[in-house]
JSON list of C-alpha atoms in Angstrom, two decimals:
[
{"chain": "A", "resi": 27, "resn": "MET", "atom": "CA", "xyz": [49.52, 41.87, -2.87]},
{"chain": "A", "resi": 28, "resn": "ASN", "atom": "CA", "xyz": [47.11, 41.20, -5.69]},
{"chain": "A", "resi": 29, "resn": "SER", "atom": "CA", "xyz": [47.11, 37.50, -4.73]},
{"chain": "A", "resi": 30, "resn": "ALA", "atom": "CA", "xyz": [46.41, 38.30, -1.07]},
{"chain": "A", "resi": 31, "resn": "LEU", "atom": "CA", "xyz": [43.48, 40.51, -2.13]},
{"chain": "A", "resi": 32, "resn": "LYS", "atom": "CA", "xyz": [42.05, 37.67, -4.26]},
{"chain": "A", "resi": 33, "resn": "LYS", "atom": "CA", "xyz": [42.37, 35.23, -1.35]},
{"chain": "A", "resi": 34, "resn": "ALA", "atom": "CA", "xyz": [40.66, 37.66, 1.02]},
{"chain": "A", "resi": 35, "resn": "GLY", "atom": "CA", "xyz": [37.90, 38.27, -1.52]},
{"chain": "A", "resi": 36, "resn": "LEU", "atom": "CA", "xyz": [37.38, 34.52, -2.03]},
{"chain": "A", "resi": 37, "resn": "ALA", "atom": "CA", "xyz": [37.35, 33.92, 1.72]},
{"chain": "A", "resi": 38, "resn": "THR", "atom": "CA", "xyz": [34.79, 36.72, 2.18]},
{"chain": "A", "resi": 39, "resn": "ALA", "atom": "CA", "xyz": [32.64, 35.34, -0.66]},
{"chain": "A", "resi": 40, "resn": "ALA", "atom": "CA", "xyz": [32.84, 31.82, 0.79]},
{"chain": "A", "resi": 41, "resn": "LEU", "atom": "CA", "xyz": [31.87, 33.13, 4.22]},
{"chain": "A", "resi": 42, "resn": "LEU", "atom": "CA", "xyz": [28.96, 35.05, 2.70]},
{"chain": "A", "resi": 43, "resn": "VAL", "atom": "CA", "xyz": [27.74, 32.02, 0.74]},
{"chain": "A", "resi": 44, "resn": "GLY", "atom": "CA", "xyz": [28.11, 29.83, 3.83]},
{"chain": "A", "resi": 45, "resn": "SER", "atom": "CA", "xyz": [26.11, 32.32, 5.90]},
{"chain": "A", "resi": 46, "resn": "CYS", "atom": "CA", "xyz": [23.38, 32.37, 3.25]},
{"chain": "A", "resi": 47, "resn": "VAL", "atom": "CA", "xyz": [23.19, 28.58, 3.24]},
{"chain": "A", "resi": 48, "resn": "VAL", "atom": "CA", "xyz": [22.91, 28.45, 7.03]},
{"chain": "A", "resi": 49, "resn": "TYR", "atom": "CA", "xyz": [20.22, 31.13, 6.94]},
{"chain": "A", "resi": 50, "resn": "LEU", "atom": "CA", "xyz": [18.29, 29.24, 4.24]},
{"chain": "A", "resi": 51, "resn": "VAL", "atom": "CA", "xyz": [18.37, 26.04, 6.29]},
{"chain": "A", "resi": 52, "resn": "GLN", "atom": "CA", "xyz": [17.93, 27.42, 9.82]},
{"chain": "A", "resi": 53, "resn": "GLY", "atom": "CA", "xyz": [16.22, 30.77, 9.19]},
{"chain": "A", "resi": 54, "resn": "PRO", "atom": "CA", "xyz": [12.59, 31.66, 9.89]},
{"chain": "A", "resi": 55, "resn": "ASN", "atom": "CA", "xyz": [11.47, 30.48, 6.45]},
{"chain": "A", "resi": 56, "resn": "GLY", "atom": "CA", "xyz": [14.16, 27.86, 6.06]},
{"chain": "A", "resi": 57, "resn": "ILE", "atom": "CA", "xyz": [14.01, 24.23, 5.11]},
{"chain": "A", "resi": 58, "resn": "ASN", "atom": "CA", "xyz": [13.27, 23.12, 8.68]},
{"chain": "A", "resi": 59, "resn": "ASP", "atom": "CA", "xyz": [10.31, 25.50, 8.82]},
{"chain": "A", "resi": 60, "resn": "LEU", "atom": "CA", "xyz": [9.16, 24.27, 5.42]},
{"chain": "A", "resi": 61, "resn": "LEU", "atom": "CA", "xyz": [9.28, 20.66, 6.61]},
{"chain": "A", "resi": 62, "resn": "GLU", "atom": "CA", "xyz": [7.32, 21.56, 9.76]},
{"chain": "A", "resi": 63, "resn": "ARG", "atom": "CA", "xyz": [4.67, 23.33, 7.70]},
{"chain": "A", "resi": 64, "resn": "GLU", "atom": "CA", "xyz": [4.42, 20.32, 5.41]},
{"chain": "A", "resi": 65, "resn": "ARG", "atom": "CA", "xyz": [3.91, 18.06, 8.46]},
{"chain": "A", "resi": 66, "resn": "GLN", "atom": "CA", "xyz": [1.20, 20.39, 9.79]},
{"chain": "A", "resi": 67, "resn": "ARG", "atom": "CA", "xyz": [-0.48, 20.49, 6.38]},
{"chain": "A", "resi": 68, "resn": "ASN", "atom": "CA", "xyz": [-0.57, 16.70, 6.21]},
{"chain": "A", "resi": 69, "resn": "ALA", "atom": "CA", "xyz": [-1.99, 16.50, 9.74]},
{"chain": "A", "resi": 70, "resn": "LEU", "atom": "CA", "xyz": [-4.69, 19.02, 8.87]},
{"chain": "A", "resi": 71, "resn": "LYS", "atom": "CA", "xyz": [-5.48, 17.19, 5.64]},
{"chain": "A", "resi": 72, "resn": "THR", "atom": "CA", "xyz": [-5.93, 13.95, 7.59]},
{"chain": "A", "resi": 73, "resn": "ARG", "atom": "CA", "xyz": [-8.13, 15.75, 10.14]},
{"chain": "A", "resi": 74, "resn": "VAL", "atom": "CA", "xyz": [-10.31, 17.21, 7.38]},
{"chain": "A", "resi": 75, "resn": "GLU", "atom": "CA", "xyz": [-10.71, 13.77, 5.79]},
{"chain": "A", "resi": 76, "resn": "ASP", "atom": "CA", "xyz": [-11.73, 12.31, 9.17]},
{"chain": "A", "resi": 77, "resn": "LEU", "atom": "CA", "xyz": [-14.23, 15.12, 9.72]},
{"chain": "A", "resi": 78, "resn": "ILE", "atom": "CA", "xyz": [-15.73, 14.58, 6.26]},
{"chain": "A", "resi": 79, "resn": "LYS", "atom": "CA", "xyz": [-16.16, 10.87, 7.00]},
{"chain": "A", "resi": 80, "resn": "GLU", "atom": "CA", "xyz": [-17.75, 11.67, 10.37]},
{"chain": "A", "resi": 81, "resn": "LYS", "atom": "CA", "xyz": [-20.10, 14.17, 8.71]},
{"chain": "A", "resi": 82, "resn": "GLU", "atom": "CA", "xyz": [-21.14, 11.56, 6.13]},
{"chain": "A", "resi": 83, "resn": "ARG", "atom": "CA", "xyz": [-21.72, 8.98, 8.90]},
{"chain": "A", "resi": 84, "resn": "LYS", "atom": "CA", "xyz": [-23.84, 11.41, 10.90]},
{"chain": "A", "resi": 85, "resn": "ALA", "atom": "CA", "xyz": [-25.80, 12.43, 7.80]},
{"chain": "A", "resi": 86, "resn": "GLU", "atom": "CA", "xyz": [-26.58, 8.75, 7.19]},
{"chain": "A", "resi": 87, "resn": "GLU", "atom": "CA", "xyz": [-27.67, 8.33, 10.83]},
{"chain": "A", "resi": 88, "resn": "LEU", "atom": "CA", "xyz": [-29.92, 11.37, 10.50]},
{"chain": "A", "resi": 89, "resn": "ARG", "atom": "CA", "xyz": [-31.43, 10.04, 7.28]},
{"chain": "A", "resi": 90, "resn": "ILE", "atom": "CA", "xyz": [-32.22, 6.73, 8.97]},
{"chain": "A", "resi": 91, "resn": "ILE", "atom": "CA", "xyz": [-33.74, 8.48, 11.97]},
{"chain": "A", "resi": 92, "resn": "ARG", "atom": "CA", "xyz": [-35.91, 10.69, 9.77]},
{"chain": "A", "resi": 93, "resn": "GLU", "atom": "CA", "xyz": [-37.10, 7.75, 7.70]},
{"chain": "A", "resi": 94, "resn": "ARG", "atom": "CA", "xyz": [-37.80, 5.45, 10.66]},
{"chain": "A", "resi": 95, "resn": "PRO", "atom": "CA", "xyz": [-39.16, 7.14, 13.79]},
{"chain": "A", "resi": 96, "resn": "GLN", "atom": "CA", "xyz": [-39.13, 3.80, 15.63]},
{"chain": "A", "resi": 97, "resn": "VAL", "atom": "CA", "xyz": [-35.32, 4.13, 15.71]},
{"chain": "A", "resi": 98, "resn": "ILE", "atom": "CA", "xyz": [-35.67, 7.28, 17.83]},
{"chain": "A", "resi": 99, "resn": "GLU", "atom": "CA", "xyz": [-38.18, 5.59, 20.11]},
{"chain": "A", "resi": 100, "resn": "ARG", "atom": "CA", "xyz": [-35.95, 2.55, 20.61]},
{"chain": "A", "resi": 101, "resn": "HIS", "atom": "CA", "xyz": [-32.89, 4.70, 21.26]},
{"chain": "A", "resi": 102, "resn": "LEU", "atom": "CA", "xyz": [-34.73, 6.78, 23.84]},
{"chain": "A", "resi": 103, "resn": "ARG", "atom": "CA", "xyz": [-36.19, 3.70, 25.54]},
{"chain": "A", "resi": 104, "resn": "GLU", "atom": "CA", "xyz": [-32.74, 2.12, 25.77]},
{"chain": "A", "resi": 105, "resn": "ARG", "atom": "CA", "xyz": [-31.20, 5.34, 27.04]},
{"chain": "A", "resi": 106, "resn": "THR", "atom": "CA", "xyz": [-33.86, 5.96, 29.69]},
{"chain": "A", "resi": 107, "resn": "ARG", "atom": "CA", "xyz": [-34.28, 2.23, 30.38]},
{"chain": "A", "resi": 108, "resn": "GLN", "atom": "CA", "xyz": [-38.01, 2.36, 29.71]},
{"chain": "A", "resi": 109, "resn": "VAL", "atom": "CA", "xyz": [-40.00, -0.69, 28.68]},
{"chain": "A", "resi": 110, "resn": "LYS", "atom": "CA", "xyz": [-43.00, -0.82, 26.37]},
{"chain": "A", "resi": 111, "resn": "PRO", "atom": "CA", "xyz": [-45.89, -3.00, 27.50]},
{"chain": "A", "resi": 112, "resn": "GLY", "atom": "CA", "xyz": [-45.27, -6.48, 26.12]},
{"chain": "A", "resi": 113, "resn": "ASP", "atom": "CA", "xyz": [-41.48, -6.05, 25.81]},
{"chain": "A", "resi": 114, "resn": "SER", "atom": "CA", "xyz": [-39.14, -8.45, 27.56]},
{"chain": "A", "resi": 115, "resn": "ILE", "atom": "CA", "xyz": [-35.92, -7.39, 29.23]},
{"chain": "A", "resi": 116, "resn": "PHE", "atom": "CA", "xyz": [-33.02, -9.75, 29.73]},
{"chain": "A", "resi": 117, "resn": "ILE", "atom": "CA", "xyz": [-30.38, -8.78, 32.27]},
{"chain": "A", "resi": 118, "resn": "VAL", "atom": "CA", "xyz": [-27.11, -10.63, 31.97]},
{"chain": "A", "resi": 119, "resn": "PRO", "atom": "CA", "xyz": [-25.45, -11.17, 35.35]},
{"chain": "A", "resi": 120, "resn": "GLY", "atom": "CA", "xyz": [-21.98, -9.71, 35.68]},
{"chain": "A", "resi": 121, "resn": "GLU", "atom": "CA", "xyz": [-22.43, -7.00, 33.04]},
{"chain": "A", "resi": 122, "resn": "THR", "atom": "CA", "xyz": [-21.15, -3.71, 34.34]},
{"chain": "A", "resi": 123, "resn": "GLY", "atom": "CA", "xyz": [-23.41, -0.71, 34.32]},
{"chain": "A", "resi": 124, "resn": "THR", "atom": "CA", "xyz": [-26.68, -2.65, 34.11]},
{"chain": "A", "resi": 125, "resn": "LYS", "atom": "CA", "xyz": [-29.62, -1.32, 36.01]},
{"chain": "A", "resi": 126, "resn": "PRO", "atom": "CA", "xyz": [-33.12, -2.68, 36.08]},
{"chain": "A", "resi": 127, "resn": "PRO", "atom": "CA", "xyz": [-35.52, -0.80, 33.81]},
{"chain": "A", "resi": 128, "resn": "ALA", "atom": "CA", "xyz": [-37.72, 1.91, 35.28]},
{"chain": "A", "resi": 129, "resn": "ASP", "atom": "CA", "xyz": [-41.29, 0.81, 35.83]},
{"chain": "A", "resi": 130, "resn": "ARG", "atom": "CA", "xyz": [-44.04, 2.59, 33.97]}
]
């Protein structure tokens, strides 16, 4: 009887330990959840790095624009397809999206 009680106790302990292991792996804060959070953290870290690079690129563009106003003028003329007196426009046949410049 003492031996049967030991076996039942060991079986119960093994079942309890097994349940704890399953809970640690599959539970709400288990290893799978930890791995998912790590993946999300890495994705966010990459996104932050990309945003920092974009911010630095835009800051450089802004610096150039502030230092050279002719950059703004050229950009606006290209965007609105305006031509300064004395400028020459070359239109390449077959280019998509080309329109003749607006006359001033």
